[in-house]
Amino acid sequence: MRILLRLSLFGAITLASLSALAVENPKPAPPAVEPAAPGSLATMAPLGEGRIGLRLGGGIAVLLPFYGIEAGYGLGRVDIVARIESVIGVLHYPSIGVRYSPFDIGSWKTGLVLAANYSFFGIKTDNVNLTSTFYLSGEAGVSGPVTKATDLMFAVGNEVDFFDYKNLDGEGSFRSNVHYDTLILIMGLKSKLTEDLDGYVRGRVRIPVETFRYEATNLYVVPFLEVGGTFSFSTKRAASIK
């Protein structure tokens, strides 16, 4: 009996000692996983699930002033994006489309963009004077960090016209006009200005097919230089606060 009592007492003391050591030396917690940085409409990085992004900019197209406003909503690796661009308040380019980032190359993001576009030129007169074109545009590019706060972006775009609509002196007419129209080369730089706001500069060169056909480089190549700001916010955070 005494032997059993001593064994029980020894076991209890041993268990208590092990428990005390476990309390004094707890297992280190696994390192916290940093949340993925939100994307941007100024790069190829997707906005992220449930995020809304805005991009506002302006600049010069050849020698003419223009501005652009773009808004997007994130659905994972896919963004729904709408944009309106206007040159001197007369040439207008509304569009709606999708951005998709299929895969990453290290810290760099690849991106594809497909959009439906409608460009129109109108002058207010007694009768409606309007010329317009419906076209599809596609873009492929890549973007990634070059410093801790700065991303670089490269892309190549194409435009295919489908039909024209004209309204001259009150008479409207549609004309099918399917053809490859324009090659676009894009290079941009985005940098963090504040915790919530990024600044960007973007250069574009539009090279219509007429440039190759007539070799009229000085007449048809249209350079754009755009400077602006962009930011995004999460709708999920706002919903949780409510």
CSV table of C-alpha atoms in Angstrom, one decimal:
chain,number,residue,atom,x,y,z
A,1,MET,CA,0.0,0.0,0.0
A,2,ARG,CA,2.8,2.4,0.9
A,3,ILE,CA,4.5,1.6,-2.4
A,4,LEU,CA,1.3,2.4,-4.4
A,5,LEU,CA,0.9,5.6,-2.4
A,6,ARG,CA,4.5,6.7,-3.1
A,7,LEU,CA,4.1,5.9,-6.8
A,8,SER,CA,0.9,7.9,-7.0
A,9,LEU,CA,2.5,10.9,-5.2
A,10,PHE,CA,5.5,10.7,-7.5
A,11,GLY,CA,3.3,10.7,-10.6
A,12,ALA,CA,1.2,13.6,-9.4
A,13,ILE,CA,4.4,15.7,-8.7
A,14,THR,CA,5.8,14.8,-12.2
A,15,LEU,CA,2.6,15.8,-14.0
A,16,ALA,CA,2.4,19.1,-12.0
A,17,SER,CA,6.0,19.9,-12.9
A,18,LEU,CA,5.4,19.2,-16.6
A,19,SER,CA,2.3,21.4,-16.6
A,20,ALA,CA,4.2,24.2,-14.9
A,21,LEU,CA,6.9,24.0,-17.6
A,22,ALA,CA,4.3,24.1,-20.4
A,23,VAL,CA,2.7,27.2,-18.9
A,24,GLU,CA,6.1,29.0,-18.4
A,25,ASN,CA,7.3,28.1,-21.9
A,26,PRO,CA,4.2,28.2,-24.2
A,27,LYS,CA,4.7,27.2,-27.9
A,28,PRO,CA,5.3,30.3,-30.0
A,29,ALA,CA,2.3,31.4,-32.0
A,30,PRO,CA,2.7,31.0,-35.8
A,31,PRO,CA,3.7,34.2,-37.6
A,32,ALA,CA,0.7,36.3,-38.8
A,33,VAL,CA,0.2,36.2,-42.5
A,34,GLU,CA,0.3,39.7,-43.9
A,35,PRO,CA,-2.8,40.6,-45.9
A,36,ALA,CA,-2.3,40.9,-49.6
A,37,ALA,CA,-1.8,44.5,-50.7
A,38,PRO,CA,-4.8,45.9,-52.6
A,39,GLY,CA,-4.5,46.3,-56.4
A,40,SER,CA,-4.8,49.5,-58.4
A,41,LEU,CA,-6.5,50.8,-61.5
A,42,ALA,CA,-3.2,52.3,-62.4
A,43,THR,CA,-1.5,48.9,-62.7
A,44,MET,CA,-2.4,45.4,-63.7
A,45,ALA,CA,-2.9,44.3,-60.1
A,46,PRO,CA,-6.6,43.4,-59.4
A,47,LEU,CA,-8.4,45.5,-56.9
A,48,GLY,CA,-9.3,42.5,-54.7
A,49,GLU,CA,-12.6,41.0,-53.6
A,50,GLY,CA,-15.2,43.6,-52.6
A,51,ARG,CA,-13.0,46.6,-53.3
A,52,ILE,CA,-14.0,49.7,-55.2
A,53,GLY,CA,-11.3,51.7,-57.1
A,54,LEU,CA,-11.3,55.1,-58.6
A,55,ARG,CA,-8.8,56.7,-61.0
A,56,LEU,CA,-8.9,60.4,-62.0
A,57,GLY,CA,-6.4,62.0,-64.3
A,58,GLY,CA,-5.8,64.4,-67.1
A,59,GLY,CA,-3.1,65.6,-69.5
A,60,ILE,CA,-2.2,66.3,-73.1
A,61,ALA,CA,-3.1,64.4,-76.3
A,62,VAL,CA,-0.7,65.8,-78.8
A,63,LEU,CA,-1.4,69.5,-77.9
A,64,LEU,CA,-5.0,69.1,-76.8
A,65,PRO,CA,-6.1,68.8,-73.1
A,66,PHE,CA,-8.1,65.8,-72.0
A,67,TYR,CA,-9.3,64.2,-68.8
A,68,GLY,CA,-10.3,60.7,-67.8
A,69,ILE,CA,-12.4,59.2,-64.9
A,70,GLU,CA,-12.4,55.4,-64.2
A,71,ALA,CA,-14.2,53.3,-61.6
A,72,GLY,CA,-13.9,49.6,-60.9
A,73,TYR,CA,-15.2,46.9,-58.6
A,74,GLY,CA,-13.2,43.9,-57.6
A,75,LEU,CA,-14.3,40.2,-57.9
A,76,GLY,CA,-11.2,38.4,-56.8
A,77,ARG,CA,-8.8,38.3,-59.8
A,78,VAL,CA,-11.5,40.0,-62.0
A,79,ASP,CA,-12.5,43.7,-62.0
A,80,ILE,CA,-15.5,45.3,-63.6
A,81,VAL,CA,-14.3,48.7,-65.0
A,82,ALA,CA,-16.1,51.7,-66.5
A,83,ARG,CA,-14.3,54.7,-67.9
A,84,ILE,CA,-15.1,58.0,-69.6
A,85,GLU,CA,-12.4,60.0,-71.4
A,86,SER,CA,-12.9,63.4,-73.1
A,87,VAL,CA,-10.6,65.5,-75.3
A,88,ILE,CA,-11.3,69.2,-75.2
A,89,GLY,CA,-14.9,68.4,-74.3
A,90,VAL,CA,-15.7,67.5,-77.9
A,91,LEU,CA,-14.3,64.0,-78.5
A,92,HIS,CA,-15.7,61.5,-76.0
A,93,TYR,CA,-14.7,57.9,-75.3
A,94,PRO,CA,-17.0,56.0,-72.8
A,95,SER,CA,-16.2,52.3,-72.2
A,96,ILE,CA,-17.1,49.4,-70.0
A,97,GLY,CA,-15.1,46.2,-69.6
A,98,VAL,CA,-13.4,43.6,-67.5
A,99,ARG,CA,-9.8,43.2,-66.2
A,100,TYR,CA,-8.4,39.8,-65.4
A,101,SER,CA,-5.1,38.8,-63.8
A,102,PRO,CA,-4.5,35.2,-64.8
A,103,PHE,CA,-1.2,34.6,-62.9
A,104,ASP,CA,1.7,36.1,-61.1
A,105,ILE,CA,5.4,36.2,-62.1
A,106,GLY,CA,7.0,36.5,-58.7
A,107,SER,CA,5.8,39.8,-57.3
A,108,TRP,CA,4.7,41.0,-60.8
A,109,LYS,CA,1.1,40.7,-62.0
A,110,THR,CA,0.0,39.9,-65.5
A,111,GLY,CA,-3.2,41.4,-66.8
A,112,LEU,CA,-5.7,41.2,-69.6
A,113,VAL,CA,-8.3,43.8,-70.4
A,114,LEU,CA,-11.3,43.5,-72.7
A,115,ALA,CA,-13.7,46.5,-73.2
A,116,ALA,CA,-16.6,47.7,-75.3
A,117,ASN,CA,-16.1,51.3,-76.4
A,118,TYR,CA,-18.1,54.0,-78.1
A,119,SER,CA,-16.4,57.1,-79.4
A,120,PHE,CA,-18.3,60.1,-80.6
A,121,PHE,CA,-17.7,63.7,-81.8
A,122,GLY,CA,-20.5,66.1,-81.6
A,123,ILE,CA,-21.1,69.8,-82.3
A,124,LYS,CA,-24.2,71.6,-81.0
A,125,THR,CA,-26.2,73.1,-83.9
A,126,ASP,CA,-29.8,73.5,-84.9
A,127,ASN,CA,-29.7,70.0,-86.2
A,128,VAL,CA,-27.7,67.2,-84.5
A,129,ASN,CA,-24.3,66.7,-86.0
A,130,LEU,CA,-22.7,63.6,-84.7
A,131,THR,CA,-20.1,61.1,-85.9
A,132,SER,CA,-19.4,58.0,-83.8
A,133,THR,CA,-17.8,54.5,-83.8
A,134,PHE,CA,-18.5,51.4,-81.8
A,135,TYR,CA,-15.3,49.3,-81.2
A,136,LEU,CA,-13.8,46.6,-79.0
A,137,SER,CA,-10.4,47.0,-77.3
A,138,GLY,CA,-8.1,44.4,-75.8
A,139,GLU,CA,-5.0,44.9,-73.7
A,140,ALA,CA,-2.2,42.7,-72.3
A,141,GLY,CA,0.3,43.8,-69.8
A,142,VAL,CA,2.4,43.3,-66.7
A,143,SER,CA,3.2,45.4,-63.7
A,144,GLY,CA,5.2,45.1,-60.5
A,145,PRO,CA,7.3,46.8,-57.8
A,146,VAL,CA,10.6,48.5,-58.6
A,147,THR,CA,10.9,50.1,-55.2
A,148,LYS,CA,8.9,49.6,-51.9
A,149,ALA,CA,6.5,52.4,-52.9
A,150,THR,CA,6.6,52.4,-56.7
A,151,ASP,CA,5.2,50.1,-59.4
A,152,LEU,CA,6.1,50.0,-63.1
A,153,MET,CA,3.6,49.0,-65.8
A,154,PHE,CA,3.9,48.0,-69.5
A,155,ALA,CA,1.0,47.0,-71.8
A,156,VAL,CA,0.1,46.6,-75.4
A,157,GLY,CA,-3.4,47.3,-76.6
A,158,ASN,CA,-5.4,46.9,-79.8
A,159,GLU,CA,-8.7,48.3,-81.2
A,160,VAL,CA,-11.1,46.7,-83.7
A,161,ASP,CA,-13.9,48.9,-85.2
A,162,PHE,CA,-17.3,47.3,-85.8
A,163,PHE,CA,-19.7,50.0,-87.0
A,164,ASP,CA,-20.1,53.8,-87.4
A,165,TYR,CA,-23.1,55.9,-86.7
A,166,LYS,CA,-23.6,59.4,-88.1
A,167,ASN,CA,-26.3,62.0,-87.7
A,168,LEU,CA,-25.9,65.0,-90.0
A,169,ASP,CA,-28.5,67.6,-90.5
A,170,GLY,CA,-31.0,65.5,-88.6
A,171,GLU,CA,-30.5,62.3,-90.7
A,172,GLY,CA,-29.0,59.3,-89.0
A,173,SER,CA,-27.2,56.4,-90.7
A,174,PHE,CA,-25.4,53.2,-89.6
A,175,ARG,CA,-22.6,51.7,-91.6
A,176,SER,CA,-20.8,48.4,-90.9
A,177,ASN,CA,-17.1,49.0,-90.8
A,178,VAL,CA,-15.3,45.9,-89.3
A,179,HIS,CA,-11.5,46.3,-89.4
A,180,TYR,CA,-8.4,46.4,-87.2
A,181,ASP,CA,-7.9,50.0,-86.4
A,182,THR,CA,-5.2,50.8,-83.8
A,183,LEU,CA,-2.1,49.6,-81.9
A,184,ILE,CA,-1.5,51.2,-78.5
A,185,LEU,CA,1.7,51.1,-76.5
A,186,ILE,CA,1.5,52.0,-72.8
A,187,MET,CA,4.0,52.6,-70.1
A,188,GLY,CA,3.1,53.8,-66.6
A,189,LEU,CA,4.5,54.5,-63.1
A,190,LYS,CA,2.5,54.4,-59.9
A,191,SER,CA,3.8,55.7,-56.5
A,192,LYS,CA,2.3,55.8,-53.0
A,193,LEU,CA,1.7,59.4,-51.9
A,194,THR,CA,-0.2,58.8,-48.7
A,195,GLU,CA,-1.6,55.8,-46.9
A,196,ASP,CA,-4.8,56.0,-49.0
A,197,LEU,CA,-3.7,57.8,-52.2
A,198,ASP,CA,-1.4,56.8,-55.0
A,199,GLY,CA,-0.2,59.1,-57.8
A,200,TYR,CA,0.6,57.9,-61.3
A,201,VAL,CA,1.9,59.1,-64.6
A,202,ARG,CA,1.1,57.2,-67.8
A,203,GLY,CA,2.2,57.6,-71.4
A,204,ARG,CA,0.3,56.1,-74.4
A,205,VAL,CA,1.1,56.1,-78.1
A,206,ARG,CA,-1.9,55.3,-80.4
A,207,ILE,CA,-0.7,54.1,-83.8
A,208,PRO,CA,-3.7,53.8,-86.2
A,209,VAL,CA,-3.4,51.3,-89.1
A,210,GLU,CA,-3.4,54.3,-91.5
A,211,THR,CA,0.1,55.1,-90.2
A,212,PHE,CA,1.4,51.9,-91.7
A,213,ARG,CA,-0.8,52.2,-94.8
A,214,TYR,CA,0.2,55.7,-95.8
A,215,GLU,CA,3.5,56.0,-93.8
A,216,ALA,CA,2.2,59.3,-92.5
A,217,THR,CA,3.8,59.0,-89.1
A,218,ASN,CA,3.7,62.7,-88.2
A,219,LEU,CA,0.0,62.9,-89.1
A,220,TYR,CA,-1.5,59.8,-87.4
A,221,VAL,CA,0.6,58.8,-84.4
A,222,VAL,CA,-1.1,60.3,-81.3
A,223,PRO,CA,0.9,60.5,-78.0
A,224,PHE,CA,-0.9,60.9,-74.7
A,225,LEU,CA,0.6,62.0,-71.4
A,226,GLU,CA,-1.6,61.5,-68.3
A,227,VAL,CA,-1.0,62.4,-64.7
A,228,GLY,CA,-3.5,61.8,-61.8
A,229,GLY,CA,-4.4,60.0,-58.6
A,230,THR,CA,-6.0,56.7,-57.7
A,231,PHE,CA,-7.3,55.0,-54.6
A,232,SER,CA,-9.4,52.1,-53.5
A,233,PHE,CA,-11.5,51.1,-50.5
A,234,SER,CA,-13.2,47.9,-49.2
A,235,THR,CA,-17.0,47.6,-49.1
A,236,LYS,CA,-16.6,44.7,-46.7
A,237,ARG,CA,-15.1,46.9,-44.0
A,238,ALA,CA,-18.0,49.3,-44.3
A,239,ALA,CA,-20.5,46.5,-44.1
A,240,SER,CA,-18.9,45.1,-40.9
A,241,ILE,CA,-19.0,48.6,-39.2
A,242,LYS,CA,-22.7,48.7,-39.8
